CSV table of C-alpha atoms in Angstrom, one decimal:
chain,number,residue,atom,x,y,z
A,1,MET,CA,83.1,36.0,136.7
A,2,SER,CA,86.0,37.7,138.5
A,3,LYS,CA,89.7,37.2,137.6
A,4,GLU,CA,90.4,35.5,140.9
A,5,ASN,CA,87.6,33.0,140.4
A,6,ARG,CA,88.9,32.2,136.9
A,7,LYS,CA,92.3,31.4,138.2
A,8,ARG,CA,90.8,28.9,140.6
A,9,ASN,CA,89.0,27.0,137.8
A,10,GLY,CA,90.8,24.3,135.8
A,11,ILE,CA,94.4,23.2,135.7
A,12,ASN,CA,97.1,25.7,134.9
A,13,ILE,CA,98.8,24.3,131.8
A,14,ILE,CA,102.0,26.4,132.3
A,15,ARG,CA,102.4,25.0,135.8
A,16,LEU,CA,101.6,21.5,134.6
A,17,ASN,CA,104.1,21.8,131.8
A,18,SER,CA,106.8,23.0,134.3
A,19,LEU,CA,106.0,20.1,136.6
A,20,ALA,CA,106.2,17.7,133.7
A,21,ILE,CA,109.5,19.1,132.6
A,22,LEU,CA,110.8,18.8,136.2
A,23,VAL,CA,109.6,15.2,136.6
A,24,MET,CA,111.1,14.2,133.2
A,25,ALA,CA,114.4,15.9,134.1
A,26,VAL,CA,114.5,13.9,137.4
A,27,VAL,CA,113.9,10.7,135.4
A,28,PHE,CA,116.6,11.6,132.9
A,29,VAL,CA,119.0,12.3,135.8
A,30,PHE,CA,118.2,8.8,137.2
A,31,ILE,CA,118.7,7.3,133.8
A,32,LEU,CA,122.1,9.0,133.4
A,33,VAL,CA,123.2,7.9,136.9
A,34,ILE,CA,122.1,4.3,136.4
A,35,SER,CA,123.6,4.3,132.9
A,36,ASN,CA,126.9,5.4,134.4
A,37,ILE,CA,126.7,2.6,137.0
A,38,VAL,CA,125.8,0.1,134.3
A,39,ASN,CA,128.8,1.2,132.3
A,40,LYS,CA,131.1,0.8,135.3
A,41,LYS,CA,129.7,-2.6,136.2
A,42,PHE,CA,130.0,-3.7,132.6
A,43,HIS,CA,133.7,-2.8,132.6
A,44,ALA,CA,134.1,-4.5,136.0
A,45,VAL,CA,132.6,-7.7,134.6
A,46,GLU,CA,134.8,-7.4,131.5
A,47,THR,CA,137.8,-7.0,133.8
A,48,ASN,CA,136.8,-10.0,135.9
A,49,ILE,CA,136.5,-12.1,132.8
A,50,GLU,CA,139.9,-11.1,131.7
A,51,LYS,CA,141.3,-11.8,135.2
A,52,PHE,CA,139.7,-15.3,135.2
A,53,ILE,CA,141.1,-16.0,131.7
A,54,THR,CA,144.5,-14.9,132.9
A,55,CYS,CA,144.3,-17.1,136.0
A,56,GLU,CA,143.3,-20.1,133.9
A,57,LYS,CA,146.2,-19.4,131.5
A,58,GLY,CA,148.6,-18.9,134.4
A,59,SER,CA,147.5,-22.2,136.0
A,60,GLN,CA,147.9,-24.0,132.7
A,61,TYR,CA,151.4,-22.5,132.3
A,62,ILE,CA,152.5,-23.7,135.8
A,63,GLU,CA,151.1,-27.2,135.3
A,64,GLU,CA,152.6,-27.6,131.8
A,65,SER,CA,156.0,-26.2,132.9
A,66,ALA,CA,156.2,-28.6,135.9
A,67,ASP,CA,155.2,-31.6,133.8
A,68,TYR,CA,157.6,-30.6,131.0
A,69,LEU,CA,160.5,-30.3,133.4
A,70,THR,CA,159.7,-33.6,135.1
A,71,ASP,CA,159.3,-35.4,131.7
A,72,ASN,CA,162.6,-34.2,130.3
A,73,ALA,CA,164.5,-34.8,133.5
A,74,ARG,CA,163.2,-38.4,133.6
A,75,LEU,CA,163.9,-39.0,129.9
A,76,PHE,CA,167.4,-37.8,130.4
A,77,ALA,CA,167.8,-40.0,133.5
A,78,VAL,CA,166.7,-43.1,131.5
A,79,THR,CA,168.4,-42.4,128.2
A,80,LEU,CA,171.3,-40.1,129.3
A,81,ASP,CA,170.6,-38.1,126.1
A,82,LYS,CA,171.8,-34.5,126.5
A,83,GLU,CA,169.0,-33.2,124.2
A,84,TYR,CA,166.4,-33.8,127.0
A,85,ALA,CA,168.7,-32.0,129.5
A,86,GLU,CA,169.0,-29.1,127.1
A,87,ARG,CA,165.2,-28.9,126.8
A,88,TYR,CA,165.1,-28.8,130.6
A,89,PHE,CA,167.6,-26.0,130.8
A,90,GLU,CA,165.8,-24.0,128.0
A,91,GLU,CA,162.5,-24.2,129.9
A,92,ILE,CA,164.2,-22.8,133.0
A,93,GLU,CA,166.4,-20.2,131.4
A,94,VAL,CA,164.5,-19.1,128.2
A,95,THR,CA,160.9,-20.1,128.3
A,96,LYS,CA,160.3,-19.5,132.0
A,97,ARG,CA,156.6,-20.4,131.9
A,98,GLN,CA,156.4,-20.6,135.7
A,99,GLU,CA,157.8,-17.1,136.1
A,100,GLN,CA,155.5,-15.9,133.3
A,101,ALA,CA,152.5,-17.4,135.0
A,102,LEU,CA,153.3,-15.9,138.3
A,103,GLU,CA,153.8,-12.4,136.7
A,104,MET,CA,150.5,-12.8,134.8
A,105,ILE,CA,148.6,-13.6,137.9
A,106,ARG,CA,150.3,-10.8,139.8
A,107,GLN,CA,149.0,-8.3,137.2
A,108,VAL,CA,145.3,-9.3,137.9
A,109,CYS,CA,145.6,-9.7,141.7
A,110,ASN,CA,146.4,-7.5,144.6
A,111,GLU,CA,149.9,-8.0,146.0
A,112,LYS,CA,148.5,-8.2,149.5
A,113,ASP,CA,146.2,-11.1,148.4
A,114,LEU,CA,147.0,-14.1,150.6
A,115,ALA,CA,146.2,-16.5,147.8
A,116,LEU,CA,148.7,-14.8,145.6
A,117,GLN,CA,151.3,-14.9,148.4
A,118,ARG,CA,150.7,-18.6,148.8
A,119,LEU,CA,151.1,-19.2,145.1
A,120,GLY,CA,154.5,-17.5,145.3
A,121,ILE,CA,155.5,-19.7,148.2
A,122,ALA,CA,154.2,-22.8,146.3
A,123,ILE,CA,156.4,-21.9,143.3
A,124,GLU,CA,159.4,-21.3,145.6
A,125,GLN,CA,158.8,-24.8,147.1
A,126,ALA,CA,158.7,-26.1,143.6
A,127,GLN,CA,162.3,-24.9,143.3
A,128,GLY,CA,163.3,-27.6,145.7
A,129,LEU,CA,161.9,-30.2,143.3
A,130,ILE,CA,163.9,-28.5,140.5
A,131,ASN,CA,167.0,-28.6,142.6
A,132,MET,CA,166.6,-32.4,143.0
A,133,GLU,CA,166.1,-32.7,139.2
A,134,LEU,CA,169.2,-30.5,138.5
A,135,TYR,CA,171.3,-32.6,140.9
A,136,THR,CA,170.1,-35.7,139.2
A,137,ILE,CA,171.0,-34.2,135.8
A,138,ARG,CA,174.4,-33.3,137.2
A,139,LEU,CA,175.0,-36.9,138.1
A,140,GLY,CA,174.0,-37.9,134.6
A,141,TYR,CA,176.5,-35.6,133.0
A,142,MET,CA,179.2,-37.0,135.4
A,143,LEU,CA,178.2,-40.6,134.3
A,144,ILE,CA,178.6,-39.8,130.6
A,145,GLY,CA,181.9,-38.0,131.3
A,146,GLU,CA,180.8,-34.6,130.0
A,147,GLU,CA,183.2,-31.9,131.1
A,148,ASN,CA,181.5,-28.8,129.5
A,149,LEU,CA,178.7,-28.5,132.0
A,150,PRO,CA,175.8,-26.1,131.4
A,151,PRO,CA,175.7,-23.0,133.7
A,152,LEU,CA,172.7,-24.3,135.7
A,153,ILE,CA,174.6,-27.4,137.0
A,154,LYS,CA,178.2,-26.2,136.7
A,155,ASP,CA,178.3,-25.2,140.4
A,156,ILE,CA,176.4,-28.2,141.8
A,157,ALA,CA,178.8,-30.3,143.9
A,158,VAL,CA,178.5,-34.1,143.7
A,159,GLY,CA,178.4,-35.9,147.1
A,160,VAL,CA,181.4,-38.0,148.1
A,161,LEU,CA,179.3,-41.2,148.3
A,162,ASP,CA,177.9,-40.6,144.8
A,163,LYS,CA,181.4,-40.2,143.4
A,164,GLN,CA,182.3,-43.7,144.8
A,165,LEU,CA,179.5,-45.4,142.8
A,166,ASP,CA,180.4,-47.3,139.7
A,167,GLY,CA,178.6,-46.6,136.4
A,168,GLU,CA,175.7,-49.0,136.9
A,169,GLN,CA,175.1,-48.0,140.4
A,170,LEU,CA,175.2,-44.4,139.6
A,171,HIS,CA,172.7,-44.8,136.7
A,172,LYS,CA,170.4,-46.7,139.0
A,173,LYS,CA,170.5,-43.9,141.5
A,174,ILE,CA,169.8,-41.3,138.9
A,175,ILE,CA,166.7,-43.2,137.8
A,176,ASN,CA,165.6,-43.8,141.4
A,177,ASN,CA,166.0,-40.1,142.3
A,178,LEU,CA,163.3,-39.2,139.8
A,179,PHE,CA,161.0,-42.3,140.0
A,180,GLU,CA,161.1,-43.4,143.6
A,181,GLY,CA,158.2,-42.8,146.0
A,182,GLY,CA,159.7,-39.9,147.9
A,183,TYR,CA,160.2,-37.9,144.7
A,184,GLN,CA,156.7,-38.7,143.6
A,185,ILE,CA,155.1,-37.7,146.9
A,186,TYR,CA,157.1,-34.5,147.0
A,187,LYS,CA,156.1,-33.6,143.4
A,188,LYS,CA,152.5,-34.5,144.0
A,189,ARG,CA,152.3,-32.3,147.2
A,190,ILE,CA,153.9,-29.3,145.5
A,191,ASN,CA,151.6,-29.7,142.4
A,192,GLU,CA,148.6,-30.0,144.6
A,193,ASN,CA,149.6,-26.9,146.6
A,194,CYS,CA,150.1,-24.9,143.4
A,195,SER,CA,146.8,-26.1,142.0
A,196,LEU,CA,144.8,-25.4,145.2
A,197,THR,CA,146.4,-21.9,145.4
A,198,VAL,CA,145.5,-21.1,141.8
A,199,ASP,CA,142.0,-22.5,142.3
A,200,SER,CA,141.6,-20.2,145.3
A,201,ILE,CA,142.6,-17.2,143.2
A,202,GLU,CA,140.2,-18.3,140.5
A,203,GLN,CA,137.4,-18.7,143.0
A,204,GLN,CA,138.1,-15.1,144.3
A,205,VAL,CA,137.9,-13.8,140.7
A,206,LYS,CA,134.7,-15.9,140.1
A,207,ASP,CA,133.1,-14.5,143.2
A,208,GLU,CA,133.9,-10.9,142.2
A,209,LEU,CA,132.7,-11.6,138.7
A,210,ASN,CA,129.4,-13.0,140.0
A,211,MET,CA,128.9,-10.1,142.3
A,212,ASN,CA,129.5,-7.5,139.5
A,213,ALA,CA,127.3,-9.5,137.1
A,214,TYR,CA,124.5,-9.5,139.6
A,215,GLU,CA,124.8,-5.8,140.2
A,216,LEU,CA,124.9,-5.2,136.5
A,217,GLY,CA,121.7,-7.2,136.1
A,218,VAL,CA,120.0,-5.2,138.9
A,219,ASN,CA,121.0,-1.9,137.4
A,220,LEU,CA,119.9,-2.9,133.9
A,221,ASN,CA,116.5,-3.8,135.3
A,222,ARG,CA,116.4,-0.3,137.0
A,223,LEU,CA,117.3,1.3,133.7
A,224,ARG,CA,114.5,-0.6,131.9
A,225,PHE,CA,112.1,0.5,134.6
A,226,GLN,CA,113.2,4.2,134.2
A,227,TYR,CA,112.6,3.9,130.4
A,228,ILE,CA,109.1,2.5,131.1
A,229,VAL,CA,108.4,5.3,133.5
A,230,LEU,CA,109.6,7.8,130.9
A,231,LEU,CA,107.3,6.2,128.2
A,232,VAL,CA,104.3,6.2,130.6
A,233,LEU,CA,105.0,9.9,131.4
A,234,ASN,CA,105.1,10.8,127.7
A,235,VAL,CA,101.8,8.9,127.0
A,236,LEU,CA,100.2,10.5,130.1
A,237,MET,CA,101.3,14.0,129.1
A,238,PHE,CA,100.0,13.4,125.5
A,239,VAL,CA,96.6,12.4,126.9
A,240,VAL,CA,96.5,15.2,129.5
A,241,PHE,CA,97.4,17.9,126.9
A,242,ALA,CA,94.9,16.4,124.5
A,243,PHE,CA,92.1,16.7,127.0
A,244,LEU,CA,93.2,20.1,128.4
A,245,ILE,CA,94.2,21.8,125.1
A,246,ALA,CA,93.6,20.0,121.8
A,247,ILE,CA,90.0,18.9,122.4
A,248,PRO,CA,88.8,22.2,123.9
A,249,LEU,CA,90.4,24.1,121.0
A,250,THR,CA,88.7,21.8,118.5
A,251,ARG,CA,85.3,22.5,120.2
A,252,PHE,CA,86.0,26.2,120.4
A,253,ARG,CA,86.7,26.3,116.6
A,254,LYS,CA,83.3,24.6,115.9
A,255,SER,CA,81.4,26.9,118.2
A,256,ILE,CA,83.0,30.0,116.7
A,257,LYS,CA,82.1,28.7,113.2
A,258,ASN,CA,78.5,28.3,114.4
A,259,ASP,CA,78.6,31.7,116.1
A,260,SER,CA,77.6,30.2,119.4
A,261,ARG,CA,78.9,30.4,123.0
A,262,LEU,CA,82.0,28.4,123.9
A,263,THR,CA,81.7,25.6,126.4
A,264,VAL,CA,84.0,26.4,129.3
A,265,ILE,CA,86.3,23.3,129.4
A,266,GLY,CA,90.0,22.3,129.4
A,267,SER,CA,92.9,23.9,131.2
A,268,GLN,CA,92.7,27.2,133.1
A,269,GLU,CA,94.0,29.1,130.1
A,270,CYS,CA,91.4,27.5,127.8
A,271,ARG,CA,88.6,28.3,130.3
A,272,GLU,CA,89.7,31.9,130.6
A,273,LEU,CA,89.8,32.1,126.8
A,274,ALA,CA,86.2,30.7,126.6
A,275,GLN,CA,85.0,33.0,129.4
A,276,SER,CA,86.5,36.0,127.7
A,277,TYR,CA,85.0,35.1,124.3
A,278,ASN,CA,81.6,34.5,125.9
A,279,GLU,CA,81.7,37.9,127.6
A,280,ILE,CA,82.4,39.5,124.2
A,281,TYR,CA,79.7,37.3,122.6
A,282,GLU,CA,77.2,38.4,125.3
A,283,ARG,CA,78.1,42.1,124.9
A,284,LYS,CA,77.6,41.7,121.1
A,285,ALA,CA,74.3,40.0,121.6
A,286,MET,CA,73.2,42.8,124.0
A,287,ASN,CA,74.3,45.4,121.5
A,288,GLU,CA,72.3,43.7,118.8
A,289,LYS,CA,69.4,43.4,121.1
A,290,SER,CA,69.6,47.1,121.9
A,291,LEU,CA,69.7,47.8,118.2
A,292,LEU,CA,66.6,45.7,117.7
A,293,GLN,CA,64.8,47.5,120.5
A,294,LYS,CA,65.6,50.8,118.9
A,295,ALA,CA,64.8,49.7,115.4
A,296,GLU,CA,61.4,50.0,113.8
A,297,TYR,CA,59.3,46.9,113.4
A,298,ASP,CA,56.9,46.0,110.6
A,299,ALA,CA,53.3,46.7,111.7
A,300,LEU,CA,51.8,43.6,110.1
A,301,THR,CA,54.4,40.9,110.8
A,302,GLY,CA,56.1,42.2,113.9
A,303,ILE,CA,59.6,41.6,112.5
A,304,LEU,CA,62.1,44.3,111.5
A,305,ASN,CA,61.1,46.7,108.7
A,306,ARG,CA,63.1,48.1,105.8
A,307,ARG,CA,64.5,51.0,107.8
A,308,ALA,CA,65.9,48.6,110.5
A,309,PHE,CA,67.2,46.3,107.8
A,310,ASP,CA,69.1,49.3,106.2
A,311,GLN,CA,70.6,50.3,109.6
A,312,ILE,CA,71.8,46.7,110.2
A,313,CYS,CA,73.4,46.7,106.7
A,314,ARG,CA,75.2,49.9,107.5
A,315,ASN,CA,76.5,48.6,110.8
A,316,SER,CA,77.7,45.4,109.1
A,317,ALA,CA,79.5,47.4,106.4
A,318,GLU,CA,81.3,49.4,109.2
A,319,GLN,CA,82.3,46.3,111.2
A,320,LYS,CA,83.6,44.4,108.1
A,321,GLU,CA,82.3,41.2,109.5
A,322,ARG,CA,81.5,37.9,107.7
A,323,ILE,CA,77.8,37.7,106.8
A,324,ALA,CA,75.3,35.8,104.7
A,325,LEU,CA,72.3,37.6,103.0
A,326,LEU,CA,69.1,35.8,102.1
A,327,LEU,CA,66.5,37.5,99.9
A,328,ILE,CA,63.1,35.8,100.1
A,329,ASP,CA,60.0,36.2,98.0
A,330,MET,CA,56.7,34.5,98.6
A,331,ASP,CA,55.8,32.6,95.4
A,332,ASN,CA,52.6,33.6,93.6
A,333,PHE,CA,51.6,36.2,96.2
A,334,LYS,CA,49.1,37.8,93.7
A,335,ARG,CA,47.4,34.5,93.3
A,336,ILE,CA,47.1,34.1,97.1
A,337,ASN,CA,45.5,37.6,97.3
A,338,ASP,CA,43.2,36.8,94.5
A,339,THR,CA,42.2,33.5,96.0
A,340,TYR,CA,42.0,34.3,99.7
A,341,GLY,CA,41.6,38.1,99.6
A,342,HIS,CA,43.9,40.6,101.2
A,343,SER,CA,43.2,39.1,104.6
A,344,GLY,CA,44.5,35.8,103.4
A,345,GLY,CA,47.6,37.5,101.9
A,346,ASP,CA,48.2,39.1,105.3
A,347,ILE,CA,47.9,35.7,107.0
A,348,ALA,CA,50.4,34.2,104.6
A,349,LEU,CA,52.9,37.1,105.3
A,350,LYS,CA,52.5,36.7,109.1
A,351,GLU,CA,53.0,32.9,108.9
A,352,LEU,CA,56.1,33.3,106.8
A,353,ALA,CA,57.5,35.9,109.3
A,354,ARG,CA,56.8,33.5,112.2
A,355,ILE,CA,58.4,30.5,110.4
A,356,LEU,CA,61.5,32.6,109.4
A,357,THR,CA,61.9,33.8,113.0
A,358,GLU,CA,61.6,30.2,114.4
A,359,THR,CA,63.9,28.7,111.8
A,360,PHE,CA,67.0,31.0,112.1
A,361,ARG,CA,69.1,31.8,115.1
A,362,SER,CA,68.2,34.3,117.8
A,363,GLY,CA,71.2,36.4,116.7
A,364,ASP,CA,70.1,36.5,113.0
A,365,PHE,CA,68.1,39.5,111.6
A,366,VAL,CA,64.8,38.7,109.9
A,367,ALA,CA,63.2,41.7,108.1
A,368,ARG,CA,60.3,42.5,105.8
A,369,ILE,CA,61.8,44.8,103.1
A,370,GLY,CA,58.8,45.1,100.7
A,371,GLY,CA,55.3,43.8,100.1
A,372,ASP,CA,56.0,40.0,99.8
A,373,GLU,CA,59.8,40.5,100.0
A,374,PHE,CA,61.8,39.4,103.1
A,375,ALA,CA,65.5,39.4,104.0
A,376,VAL,CA,67.6,37.6,106.6
A,377,ILE,CA,71.1,38.6,107.6
A,378,LEU,CA,73.2,35.9,109.2
A,379,PRO,CA,76.2,37.4,111.0
A,380,GLY,CA,79.4,35.4,111.1
A,381,CYS,CA,78.0,32.8,108.6
A,382,PRO,CA,80.8,31.2,106.5
A,383,LYS,CA,80.3,29.9,102.9
A,384,GLU,CA,80.6,26.4,104.1
A,385,ALA,CA,77.1,26.8,105.7
A,386,GLY,CA,75.5,26.9,102.3
A,387,ASN,CA,74.1,23.4,102.5
A,388,THR,CA,72.7,24.2,106.0
A,389,ILE,CA,70.9,27.2,104.6
A,390,ILE,CA,69.4,25.2,101.7
A,391,SER,CA,68.2,22.6,104.2
A,392,LYS,CA,66.6,25.3,106.3
A,393,VAL,CA,64.8,26.8,103.3
A,394,GLY,CA,63.5,23.3,102.5
A,395,LYS,CA,62.1,23.1,106.0
A,396,ILE,CA,60.5,26.6,105.6
A,397,ASN,CA,58.7,25.5,102.5
A,398,GLU,CA,57.7,22.3,104.2
A,399,ASN,CA,56.1,24.3,107.0
A,400,LEU,CA,54.4,26.7,104.6
A,401,SER,CA,52.9,23.7,102.7
A,402,GLU,CA,51.3,22.6,106.0
A,403,LEU,CA,49.4,25.8,106.6
A,404,HIS,CA,45.6,25.2,107.1
A,405,ASP,CA,44.4,28.6,105.9
A,406,ILE,CA,46.6,29.0,102.9
A,407,LYS,CA,47.3,26.2,100.4
A,408,ASN,CA,50.4,25.6,98.3
A,409,ALA,CA,52.3,28.5,99.8
A,410,SER,CA,56.1,28.5,99.2
A,411,VAL,CA,59.1,30.8,98.9
A,412,SER,CA,62.0,31.4,96.6
A,413,VAL,CA,65.4,32.3,98.2
A,414,GLY,CA,68.6,33.7,96.8
A,415,VAL,CA,71.7,33.6,99.0
A,416,ALA,CA,75.1,35.4,98.8
A,417,PHE,CA,78.1,35.5,101.2
A,418,SER,CA,80.5,38.3,102.1
A,419,GLU,CA,83.8,38.2,104.0
A,420,SER,CA,83.8,42.0,104.6
A,421,GLY,CA,80.3,43.0,105.7
A,422,TYR,CA,77.4,44.2,103.7
A,423,ASN,CA,77.9,45.9,100.4
A,424,GLU,CA,75.9,46.6,97.2
A,425,SER,CA,77.5,43.6,95.5
A,426,LEU,CA,76.2,41.3,98.2
A,427,PHE,CA,72.6,42.5,97.6
A,428,LYS,CA,73.0,42.2,93.9
A,429,ASN,CA,74.4,38.7,94.1
A,430,ALA,CA,71.6,37.5,96.3
A,431,ASP,CA,69.1,39.1,94.0
A,432,GLU,CA,70.6,37.4,91.0
A,433,ALA,CA,70.5,34.0,92.8
A,434,LEU,CA,66.8,34.8,93.6
A,435,TYR,CA,66.0,35.6,90.0
A,436,LEU,CA,67.5,32.3,88.9
A,437,VAL,CA,65.2,30.4,91.3
A,438,LYS,CA,62.2,32.2,90.0
A,439,GLU,CA,63.2,31.5,86.4
A,440,ASN,CA,63.5,27.8,87.2
A,441,GLY,CA,60.0,27.3,88.7
A,442,ARG,CA,60.3,29.0,92.1
A,443,HIS,CA,59.9,27.0,95.3
A,444,GLY,CA,63.6,26.6,96.1
A,445,CYS,CA,66.9,28.1,97.1
A,446,ARG,CA,70.0,29.0,95.2
A,447,ILE,CA,73.5,30.0,96.4
A,448,PHE,CA,75.2,32.7,94.3
A,449,SER,CA,78.3,31.5,92.5
A,450,SER,CA,80.6,33.7,90.4
């Protein structure tokens, strides 16, 4: 397969990874932007709540101050006790709750706000009510004959008609000034005006709070959605990479252990790797086939002879590859010759050669190295395949036992492994394992163990 065709097969994992990084980067940017918006809206909501609390507090101050002034002015008018007048003056000159309230509301509202301007006008109008109360207190001080007047009423001039009233008439007028219907109506109108103005400001703050709270909720939902998208992308990438890389690599590992071709699956890179490996595998198989074609074969059995076996061993030693060596002897071969004649012995050897060739892989080397001695070389075979070899030997003996011409035929097998190709120790170890099988009744297989 050409290089151009390889590139067209499968998904390029590098491009996919770059795309995934780009998509996640975009999602992260959206998360950062929305997080910033959420943060701003949160602070806006917090500010609106503080504004609302301030307006509530300011409204309470205005109402409490107006009632406090009226109550103390009326108590003074009724009792002519200067303590109530002094409380009145203290509220105006020291406590100044109305001024404090107006300043508090100004801090949370725009100076151009019409509602705030109306509140200022309403408080100025309330000054007219205060002036009425101060004049009434001035009359009270005149009635009790007080000469040291407080600064707030010191410059208030008493009307000519009021000066002509006697004590009882003057006291009655003082009380009427603060309790009669005109004063009540005026006070009620001013209080309602202040209250409505403050309510208007509070409603504006509420509307702004609701709007910011709504936008905060919308952006929080967007943020949750982005996190879900990010989670889905991560899961999707995990699945994609598992199918494109992890699973193919696991299958490749198993195929390499079994010395078989790789299945071309997964990403473009994995496919190219599998195709390259398969090309090498095919070249190796062709070289081995070429070697087999050049090698000499056993005239009786048709499998490789001792000379071919020795050549394969030399090649393995040069390549330093992992191999397994099986030394195989047919059990009681002399008895078979005595019982069935030499022709029967030849049949037994031919059948064993056939069964060995059918049992092992096409890339394995089956050779007759002596009279009733056979050998099998398994290239690339790991030690972990020991149980598989034992199972195959059991199958070989089972097939031999089913022969019609020869009864009770079986083999003894010694097995040894090498990580660095063929060497004399490998043959010696396999021969030792074979010897132990024969010593223990034949008809079996043994793996050499140090």
